[in-house]
GROMACS .gro file of C-alpha atoms in nm:
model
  377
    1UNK     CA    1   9.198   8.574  12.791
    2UNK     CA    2   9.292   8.383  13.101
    3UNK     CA    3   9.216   8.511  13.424
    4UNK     CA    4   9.564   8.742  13.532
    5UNK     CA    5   9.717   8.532  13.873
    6UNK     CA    6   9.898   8.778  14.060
    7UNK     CA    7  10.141   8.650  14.355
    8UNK     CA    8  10.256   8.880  14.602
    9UNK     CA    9  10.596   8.823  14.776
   10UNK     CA   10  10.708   9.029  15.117
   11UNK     CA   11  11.018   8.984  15.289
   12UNK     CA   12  11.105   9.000  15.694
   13UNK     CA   13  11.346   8.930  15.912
   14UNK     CA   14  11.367   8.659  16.137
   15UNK     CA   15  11.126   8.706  16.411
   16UNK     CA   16  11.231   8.736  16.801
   17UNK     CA   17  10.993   8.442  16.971
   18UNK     CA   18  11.121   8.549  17.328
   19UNK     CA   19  10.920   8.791  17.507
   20UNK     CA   20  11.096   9.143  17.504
   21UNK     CA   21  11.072   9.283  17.874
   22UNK     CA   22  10.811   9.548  17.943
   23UNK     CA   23  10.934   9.910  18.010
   24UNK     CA   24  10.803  10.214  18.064
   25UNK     CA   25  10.808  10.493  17.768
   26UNK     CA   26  11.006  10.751  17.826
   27UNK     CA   27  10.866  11.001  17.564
   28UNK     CA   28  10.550  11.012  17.345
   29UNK     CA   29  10.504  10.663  17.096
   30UNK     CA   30  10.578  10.792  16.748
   31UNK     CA   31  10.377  10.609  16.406
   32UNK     CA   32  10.572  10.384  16.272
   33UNK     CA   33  10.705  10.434  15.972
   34UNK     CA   34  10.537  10.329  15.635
   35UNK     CA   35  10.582   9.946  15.467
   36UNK     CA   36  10.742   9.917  15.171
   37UNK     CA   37  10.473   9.767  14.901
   38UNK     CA   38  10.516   9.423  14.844
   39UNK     CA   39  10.681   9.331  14.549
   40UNK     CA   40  10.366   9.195  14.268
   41UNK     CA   41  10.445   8.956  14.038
   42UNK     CA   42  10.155   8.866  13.792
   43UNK     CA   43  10.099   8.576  13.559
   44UNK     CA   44   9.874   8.618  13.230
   45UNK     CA   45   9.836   8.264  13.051
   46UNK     CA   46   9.685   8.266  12.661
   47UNK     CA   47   9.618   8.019  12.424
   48UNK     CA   48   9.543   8.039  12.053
   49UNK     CA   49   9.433   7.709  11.834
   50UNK     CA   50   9.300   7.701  11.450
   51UNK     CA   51   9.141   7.422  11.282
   52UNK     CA   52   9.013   7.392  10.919
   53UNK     CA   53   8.914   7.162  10.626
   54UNK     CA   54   9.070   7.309  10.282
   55UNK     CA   55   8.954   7.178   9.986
   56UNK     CA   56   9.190   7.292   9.629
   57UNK     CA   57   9.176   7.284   9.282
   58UNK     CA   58   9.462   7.268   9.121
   59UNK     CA   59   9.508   7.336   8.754
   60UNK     CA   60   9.895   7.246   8.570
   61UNK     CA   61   9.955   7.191   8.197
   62UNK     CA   62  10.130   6.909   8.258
   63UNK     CA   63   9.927   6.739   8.554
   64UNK     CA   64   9.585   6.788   8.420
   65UNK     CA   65   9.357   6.924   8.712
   66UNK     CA   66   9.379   6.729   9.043
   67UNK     CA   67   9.166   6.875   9.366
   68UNK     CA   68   9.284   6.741   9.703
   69UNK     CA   69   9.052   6.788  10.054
   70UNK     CA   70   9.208   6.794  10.411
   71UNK     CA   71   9.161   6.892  10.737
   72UNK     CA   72   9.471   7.066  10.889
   73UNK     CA   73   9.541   7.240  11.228
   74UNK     CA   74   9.704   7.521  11.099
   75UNK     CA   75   9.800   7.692  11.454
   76UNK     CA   76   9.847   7.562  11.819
   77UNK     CA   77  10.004   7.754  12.119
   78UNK     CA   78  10.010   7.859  12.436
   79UNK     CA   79  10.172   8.141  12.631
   80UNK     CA   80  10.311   8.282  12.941
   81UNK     CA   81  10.364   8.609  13.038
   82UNK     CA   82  10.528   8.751  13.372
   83UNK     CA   83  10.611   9.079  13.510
   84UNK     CA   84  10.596   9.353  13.765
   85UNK     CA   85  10.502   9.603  13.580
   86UNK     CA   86  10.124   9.720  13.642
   87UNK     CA   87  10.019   9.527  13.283
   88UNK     CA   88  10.249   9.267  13.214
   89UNK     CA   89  10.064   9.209  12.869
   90UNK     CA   90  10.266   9.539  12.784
   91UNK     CA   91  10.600   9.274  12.755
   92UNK     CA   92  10.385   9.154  12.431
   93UNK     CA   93  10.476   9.401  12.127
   94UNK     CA   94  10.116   9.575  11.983
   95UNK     CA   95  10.025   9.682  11.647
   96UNK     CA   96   9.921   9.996  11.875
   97UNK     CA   97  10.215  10.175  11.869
   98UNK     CA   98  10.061  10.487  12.038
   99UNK     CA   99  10.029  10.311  12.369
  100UNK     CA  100  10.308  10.398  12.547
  101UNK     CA  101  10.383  10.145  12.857
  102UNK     CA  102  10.209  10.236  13.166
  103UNK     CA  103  10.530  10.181  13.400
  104UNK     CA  104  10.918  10.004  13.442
  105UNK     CA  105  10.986   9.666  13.552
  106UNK     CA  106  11.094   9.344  13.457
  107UNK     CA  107  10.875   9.050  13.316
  108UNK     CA  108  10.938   8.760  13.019
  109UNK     CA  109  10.759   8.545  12.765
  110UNK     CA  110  10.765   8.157  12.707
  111UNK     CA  111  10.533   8.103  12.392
  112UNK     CA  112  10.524   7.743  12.268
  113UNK     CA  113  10.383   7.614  11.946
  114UNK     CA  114  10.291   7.293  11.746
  115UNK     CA  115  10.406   7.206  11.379
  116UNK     CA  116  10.443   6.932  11.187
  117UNK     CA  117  10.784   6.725  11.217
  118UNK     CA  118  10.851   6.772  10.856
  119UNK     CA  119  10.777   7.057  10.599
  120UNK     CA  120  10.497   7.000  10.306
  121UNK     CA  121  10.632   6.715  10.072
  122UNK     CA  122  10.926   6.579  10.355
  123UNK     CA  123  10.965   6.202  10.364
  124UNK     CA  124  11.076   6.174  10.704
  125UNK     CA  125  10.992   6.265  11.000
  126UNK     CA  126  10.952   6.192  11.402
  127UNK     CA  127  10.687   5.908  11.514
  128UNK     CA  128  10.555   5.910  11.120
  129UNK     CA  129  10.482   6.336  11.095
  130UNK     CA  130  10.359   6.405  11.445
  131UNK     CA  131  10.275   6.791  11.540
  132UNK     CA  132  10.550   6.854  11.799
  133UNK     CA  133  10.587   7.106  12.025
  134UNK     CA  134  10.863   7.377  11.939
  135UNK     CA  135  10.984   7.702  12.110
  136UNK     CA  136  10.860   8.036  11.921
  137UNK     CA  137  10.934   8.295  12.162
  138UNK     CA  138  11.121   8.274  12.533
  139UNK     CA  139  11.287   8.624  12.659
  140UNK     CA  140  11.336   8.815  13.002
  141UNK     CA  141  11.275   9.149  12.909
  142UNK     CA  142  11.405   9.424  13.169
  143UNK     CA  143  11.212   9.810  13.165
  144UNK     CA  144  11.428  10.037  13.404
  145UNK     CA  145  11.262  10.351  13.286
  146UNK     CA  146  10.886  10.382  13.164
  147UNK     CA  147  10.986  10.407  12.775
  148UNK     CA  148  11.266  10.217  12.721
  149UNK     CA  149  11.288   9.825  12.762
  150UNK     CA  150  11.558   9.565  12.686
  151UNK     CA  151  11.532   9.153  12.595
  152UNK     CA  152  11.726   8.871  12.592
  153UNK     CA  153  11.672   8.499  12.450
  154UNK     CA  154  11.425   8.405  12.186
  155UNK     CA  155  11.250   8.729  12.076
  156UNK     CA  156  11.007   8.882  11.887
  157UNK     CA  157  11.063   9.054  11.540
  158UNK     CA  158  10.865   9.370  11.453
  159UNK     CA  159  10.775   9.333  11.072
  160UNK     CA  160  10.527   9.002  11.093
  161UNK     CA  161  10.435   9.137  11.443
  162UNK     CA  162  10.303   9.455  11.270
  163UNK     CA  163  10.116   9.242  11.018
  164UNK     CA  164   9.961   8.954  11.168
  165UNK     CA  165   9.853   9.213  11.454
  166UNK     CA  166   9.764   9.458  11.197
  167UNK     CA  167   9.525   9.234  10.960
  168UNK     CA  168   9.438   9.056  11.270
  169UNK     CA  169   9.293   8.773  11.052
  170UNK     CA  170   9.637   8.507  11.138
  171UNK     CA  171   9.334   8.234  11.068
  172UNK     CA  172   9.327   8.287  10.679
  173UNK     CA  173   9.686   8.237  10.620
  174UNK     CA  174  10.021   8.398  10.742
  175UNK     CA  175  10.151   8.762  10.541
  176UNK     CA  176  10.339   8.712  10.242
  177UNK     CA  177  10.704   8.796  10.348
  178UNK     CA  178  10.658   8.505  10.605
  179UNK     CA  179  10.488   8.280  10.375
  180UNK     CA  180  10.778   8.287  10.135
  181UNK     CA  181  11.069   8.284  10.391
  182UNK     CA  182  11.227   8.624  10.347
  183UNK     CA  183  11.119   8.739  10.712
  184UNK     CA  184  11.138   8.528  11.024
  185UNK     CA  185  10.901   8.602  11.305
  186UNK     CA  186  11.177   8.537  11.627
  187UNK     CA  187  11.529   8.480  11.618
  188UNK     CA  188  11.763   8.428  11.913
  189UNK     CA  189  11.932   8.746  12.004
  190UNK     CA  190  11.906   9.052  12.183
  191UNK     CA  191  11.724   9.398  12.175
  192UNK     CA  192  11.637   9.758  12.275
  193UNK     CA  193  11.325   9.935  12.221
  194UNK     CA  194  11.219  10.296  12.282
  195UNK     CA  195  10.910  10.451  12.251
  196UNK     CA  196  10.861  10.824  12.154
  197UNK     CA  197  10.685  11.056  12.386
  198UNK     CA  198  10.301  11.115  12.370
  199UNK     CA  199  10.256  10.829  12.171
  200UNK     CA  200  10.421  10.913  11.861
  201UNK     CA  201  10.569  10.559  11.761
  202UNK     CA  202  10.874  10.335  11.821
  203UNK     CA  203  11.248  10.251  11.760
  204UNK     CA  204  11.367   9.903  11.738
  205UNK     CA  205  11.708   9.755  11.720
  206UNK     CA  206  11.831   9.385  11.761
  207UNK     CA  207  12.180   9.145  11.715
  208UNK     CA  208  12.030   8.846  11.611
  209UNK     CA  209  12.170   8.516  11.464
  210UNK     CA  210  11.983   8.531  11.159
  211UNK     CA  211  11.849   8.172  11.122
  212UNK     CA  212  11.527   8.269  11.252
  213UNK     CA  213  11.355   8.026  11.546
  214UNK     CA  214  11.341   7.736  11.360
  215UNK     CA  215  11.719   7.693  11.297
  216UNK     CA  216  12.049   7.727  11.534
  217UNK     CA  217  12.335   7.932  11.439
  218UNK     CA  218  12.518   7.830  11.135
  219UNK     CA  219  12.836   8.103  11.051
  220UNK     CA  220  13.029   8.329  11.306
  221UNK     CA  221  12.847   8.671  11.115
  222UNK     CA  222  12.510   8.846  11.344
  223UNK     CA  223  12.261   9.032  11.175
  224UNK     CA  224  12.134   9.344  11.283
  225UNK     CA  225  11.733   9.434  11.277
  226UNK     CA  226  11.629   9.790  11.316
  227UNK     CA  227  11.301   9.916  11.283
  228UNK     CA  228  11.078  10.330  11.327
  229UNK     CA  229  10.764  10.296  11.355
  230UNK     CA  230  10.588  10.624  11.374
  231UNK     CA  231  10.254  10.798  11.469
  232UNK     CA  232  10.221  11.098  11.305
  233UNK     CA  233   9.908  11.185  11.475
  234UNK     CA  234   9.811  10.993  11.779
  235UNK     CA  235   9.559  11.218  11.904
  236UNK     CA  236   9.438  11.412  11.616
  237UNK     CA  237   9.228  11.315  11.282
  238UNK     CA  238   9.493  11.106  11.176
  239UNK     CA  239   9.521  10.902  11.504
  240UNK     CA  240   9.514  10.516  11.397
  241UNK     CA  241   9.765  10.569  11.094
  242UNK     CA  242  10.124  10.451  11.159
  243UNK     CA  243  10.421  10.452  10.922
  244UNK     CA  244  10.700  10.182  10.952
  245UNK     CA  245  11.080  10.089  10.818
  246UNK     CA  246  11.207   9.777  10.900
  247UNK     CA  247  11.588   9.657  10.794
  248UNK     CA  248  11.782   9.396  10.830
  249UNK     CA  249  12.163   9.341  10.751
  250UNK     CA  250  12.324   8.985  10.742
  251UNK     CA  251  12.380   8.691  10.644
  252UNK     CA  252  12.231   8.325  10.706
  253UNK     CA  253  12.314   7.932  10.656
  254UNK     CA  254  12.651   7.778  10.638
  255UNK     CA  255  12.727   7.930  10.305
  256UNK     CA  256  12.713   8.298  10.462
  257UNK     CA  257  12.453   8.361  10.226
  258UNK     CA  258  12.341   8.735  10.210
  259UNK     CA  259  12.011   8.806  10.362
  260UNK     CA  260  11.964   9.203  10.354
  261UNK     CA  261  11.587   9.310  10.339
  262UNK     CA  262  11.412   9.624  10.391
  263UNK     CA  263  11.064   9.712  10.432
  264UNK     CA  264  10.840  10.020  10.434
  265UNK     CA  265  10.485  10.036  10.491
  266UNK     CA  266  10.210  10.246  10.595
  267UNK     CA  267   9.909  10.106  10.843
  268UNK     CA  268   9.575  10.211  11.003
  269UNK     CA  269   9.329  10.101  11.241
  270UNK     CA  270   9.097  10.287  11.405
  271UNK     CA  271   8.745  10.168  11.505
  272UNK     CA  272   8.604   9.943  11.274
  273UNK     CA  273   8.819   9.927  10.983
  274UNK     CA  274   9.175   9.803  10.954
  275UNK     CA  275   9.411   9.827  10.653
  276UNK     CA  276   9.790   9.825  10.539
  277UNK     CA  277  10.022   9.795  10.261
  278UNK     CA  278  10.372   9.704  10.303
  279UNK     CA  279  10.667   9.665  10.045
  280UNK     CA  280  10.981   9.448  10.106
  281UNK     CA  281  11.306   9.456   9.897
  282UNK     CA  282  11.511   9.122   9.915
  283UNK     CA  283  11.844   9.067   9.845
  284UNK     CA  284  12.003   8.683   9.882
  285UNK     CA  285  11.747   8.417   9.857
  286UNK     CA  286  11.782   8.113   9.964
  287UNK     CA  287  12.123   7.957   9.850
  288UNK     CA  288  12.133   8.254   9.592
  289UNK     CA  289  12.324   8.552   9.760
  290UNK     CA  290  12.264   8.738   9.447
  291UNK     CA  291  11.935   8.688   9.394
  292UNK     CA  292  11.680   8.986   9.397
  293UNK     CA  293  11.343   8.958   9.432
  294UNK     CA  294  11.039   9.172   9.609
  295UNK     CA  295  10.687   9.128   9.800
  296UNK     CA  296  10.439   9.325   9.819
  297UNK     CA  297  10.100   9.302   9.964
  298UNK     CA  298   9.772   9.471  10.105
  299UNK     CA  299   9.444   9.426  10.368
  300UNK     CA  300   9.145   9.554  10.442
  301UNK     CA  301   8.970   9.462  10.707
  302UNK     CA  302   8.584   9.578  10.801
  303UNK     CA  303   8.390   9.487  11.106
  304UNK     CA  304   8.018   9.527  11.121
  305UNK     CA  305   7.779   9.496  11.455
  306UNK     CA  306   8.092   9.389  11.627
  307UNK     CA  307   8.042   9.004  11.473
  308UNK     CA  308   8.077   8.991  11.135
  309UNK     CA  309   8.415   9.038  10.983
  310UNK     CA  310   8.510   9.091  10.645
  311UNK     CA  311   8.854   9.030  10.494
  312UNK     CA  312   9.041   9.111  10.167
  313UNK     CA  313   9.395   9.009  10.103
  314UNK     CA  314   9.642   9.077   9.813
  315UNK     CA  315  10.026   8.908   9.795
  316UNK     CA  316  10.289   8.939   9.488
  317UNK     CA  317  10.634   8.790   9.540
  318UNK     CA  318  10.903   8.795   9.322
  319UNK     CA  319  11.184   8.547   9.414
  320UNK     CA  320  11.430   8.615   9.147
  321UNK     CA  321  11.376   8.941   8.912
  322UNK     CA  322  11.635   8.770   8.645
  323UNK     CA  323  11.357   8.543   8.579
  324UNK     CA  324  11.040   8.666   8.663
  325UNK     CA  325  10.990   8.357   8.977
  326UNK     CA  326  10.642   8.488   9.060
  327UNK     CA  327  10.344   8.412   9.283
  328UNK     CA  328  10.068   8.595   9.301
  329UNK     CA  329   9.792   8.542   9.572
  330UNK     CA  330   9.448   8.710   9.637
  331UNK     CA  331   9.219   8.613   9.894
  332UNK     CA  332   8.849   8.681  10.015
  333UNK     CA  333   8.689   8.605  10.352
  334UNK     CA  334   8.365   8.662  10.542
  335UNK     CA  335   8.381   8.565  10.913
  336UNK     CA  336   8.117   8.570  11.210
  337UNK     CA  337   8.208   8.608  11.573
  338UNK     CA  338   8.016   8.293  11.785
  339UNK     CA  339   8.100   8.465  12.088
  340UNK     CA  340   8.426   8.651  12.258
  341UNK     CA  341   8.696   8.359  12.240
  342UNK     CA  342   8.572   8.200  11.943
  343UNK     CA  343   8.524   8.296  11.527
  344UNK     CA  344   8.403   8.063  11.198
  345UNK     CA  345   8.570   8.223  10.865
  346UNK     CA  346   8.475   8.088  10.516
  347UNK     CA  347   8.726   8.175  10.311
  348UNK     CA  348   8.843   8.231   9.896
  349UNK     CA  349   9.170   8.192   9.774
  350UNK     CA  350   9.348   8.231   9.426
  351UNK     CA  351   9.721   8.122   9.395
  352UNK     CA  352   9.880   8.179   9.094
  353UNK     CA  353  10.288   8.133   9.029
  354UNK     CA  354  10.485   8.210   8.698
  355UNK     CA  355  10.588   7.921   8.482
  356UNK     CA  356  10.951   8.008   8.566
  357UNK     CA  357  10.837   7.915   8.949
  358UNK     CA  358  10.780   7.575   8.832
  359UNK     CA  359  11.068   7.429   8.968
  360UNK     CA  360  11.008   7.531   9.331
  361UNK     CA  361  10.597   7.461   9.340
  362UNK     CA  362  10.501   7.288   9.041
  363UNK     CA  363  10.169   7.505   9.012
  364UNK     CA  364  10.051   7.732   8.779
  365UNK     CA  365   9.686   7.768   8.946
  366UNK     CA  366   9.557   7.690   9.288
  367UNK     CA  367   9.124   7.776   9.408
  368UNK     CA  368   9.079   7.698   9.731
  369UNK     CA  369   8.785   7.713   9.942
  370UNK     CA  370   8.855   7.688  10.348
  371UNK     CA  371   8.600   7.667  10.621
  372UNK     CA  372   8.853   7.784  10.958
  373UNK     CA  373   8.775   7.800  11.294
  374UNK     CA  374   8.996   8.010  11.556
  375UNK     CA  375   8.985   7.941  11.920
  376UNK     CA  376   9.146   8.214  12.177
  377UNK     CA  377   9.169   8.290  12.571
   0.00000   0.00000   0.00000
């Protein structure tokens, strides 16, 4: 992490540069009476960055079995954060949802990220297929009491939040539901959160325009997100276990397309071990707004001597139940911390998709092998 820059700001009138005459006191001096604190506004910068060289296998029926090699830069961004609160960091949502912020305030994000100019297999794109810089998160977030904070702009959605943070291993891939595009990660909008006393979880609801951050608005409808995460025992032998539902009702794309999902999942981290399993019911895919389909998907993650880190990673998502549009992913990794803002991960992968999936990723079988690096202040 950066180092925090804190800038404090005190305000005065205008000062008298004539001398005042002298006079004699006419009764005892009294103490003057206490300054109010200066008003402390603090700055925490971070910066993420992954780099890796992927080599696949890929077997088709039709295609014969090509392999293909390439070094990508999966992840590149840099943040900002700002408040007065005593931890400004606390404007950034945690997988811990037991933490309860440490005071009110007001603070904001700006979190910028690289990416390609066009998606995998896009002809065109800006100065050949550059990596551009593009806006994933920028919000003013206002806390007038200690548990209960409002934001405005580009924000944050809970569910890949919760598993990202959760698996804490972003370097071997992103979580299924994001993967296949039935959950966006920010969307322009607006929201309240509240956190339950004593550490026993969180509420979450947001209007949002339901294109995600990559897309403006496209129909007059708003969605609404809503999420409860919960804590049933953040101080007892079940402290590190957390139990979530996450909705959302809406539409997207010019079409007004339904786009309802809903999620449940339970979660735990405590010490050295991490793990989750999450289920998510879709309905409207794509250009389909009757399409059904489901994800589901499940981590463990183990760390031993505080450096080595050991990953394990299952994903099944159904796109369309009327045909069985499948793909199927499990994953392996081993990784070794080189030291506190830096980690090496080798790392397995399996892909599998159903025959009826053909005509979205022609791919029956995908082995990959990845050597990643992640870089983080």
């Amino acid at each position: 992490m950066f180092p925090t820059i804190s800038l404090l700001l005190q305000l005065s009138g205008p000062v008298d540069h004539e001398p005042a005459p002298q006079q004699l006191p006419t009764q005892p001096a009294q103490s003057a009476a206490p300054a109010e604190p200066a008003s402390k506004i603090t700055f925490v910068p971070d910066a993420e960055a992954f780099a890796t060289f992927r080599a696949t296998y890929t077997h088709h029926p039709s295609d014969g079995s090509p392999w293909f090699s390439r070094f990508e830069l999966p992840r590149v961004r840099a943040g900002l954060t700002v408040g007065t609160s005593k931890d400004p960091e606390e404007h950034i949502d945690s997988t811990e949802v037991a933490h309860v912020p440490a005071s009110a305030g007001v603070g904001g994000r700006l979190l910028v990220e690289g990416v390609r100019s066009t998606a995998d297999g896009g002809l065109l794109g800006a100065a050949g297929d550059s990596v551009l810089l593009r806006m994933r998160e920028a919000y003013g977030a206002w806390r007038p009491l200690k548990y209960l904070e409002f934001r405005a702009g580009m924000i944050p959605l809970p569910l890949v939040d919760q598993l990202d943070g959760g698996y804490d291993l972003r370097v071997t891939g992103p979580s299924g539901v994001e993967a296949a595009g039935l959950i966006d990660a920010a969307d322009l909008g607006a929201s309240c959160s509240y956190w339950f006393p004593k550490g026993y979880g969180r509420a979450f609801i947001a209007g949002t325009d339901g294109e995600g951050y990559t897309r403006r608005e496209q129909n007059r409808a708003k969605n609404v997100e809503a999420a409860v995460v919960v804590a049933p025992d953040p101080r007892g032998p079940l402290r590190g276990l957390t139990l979530g539902t996450y909705l959302r009702k809406g539409t997207r794309g010019a079409l007004d397309v339904r786009a309802d999902r809903a999620t449940v999942g339970a979660f735990y981290q405590r010490g050295v071990a991490r793990a989750g399993l999450a289920a998510t019911y879709a309905r409207g895919i794509d250009i389909d707004g009757t399409a059904t389909g489901y994800s589901l998907e499940a981590y463990l993650r183990v760390v031993a001597s505080e450096r080595w880190i050991f990953g394990l990673r299952g994903q099944l998502t159904e796109f369309d139940t009327r045909q069985t549009a499948q793909t199927l992913l499990t994953q392996a990794s081993f990784g070794m911390r080189v030291e506190s803002h830096s980690e090496v991960h080798a790392i397995g992968e399996l892909a599998t998709s159903s025959a009826s999936y053909f005509a979205q990723i022609p791919t029956s079988r995908n082995l990959s092998a990845t050597v990643a690096a992640r870089f983080h202040y």
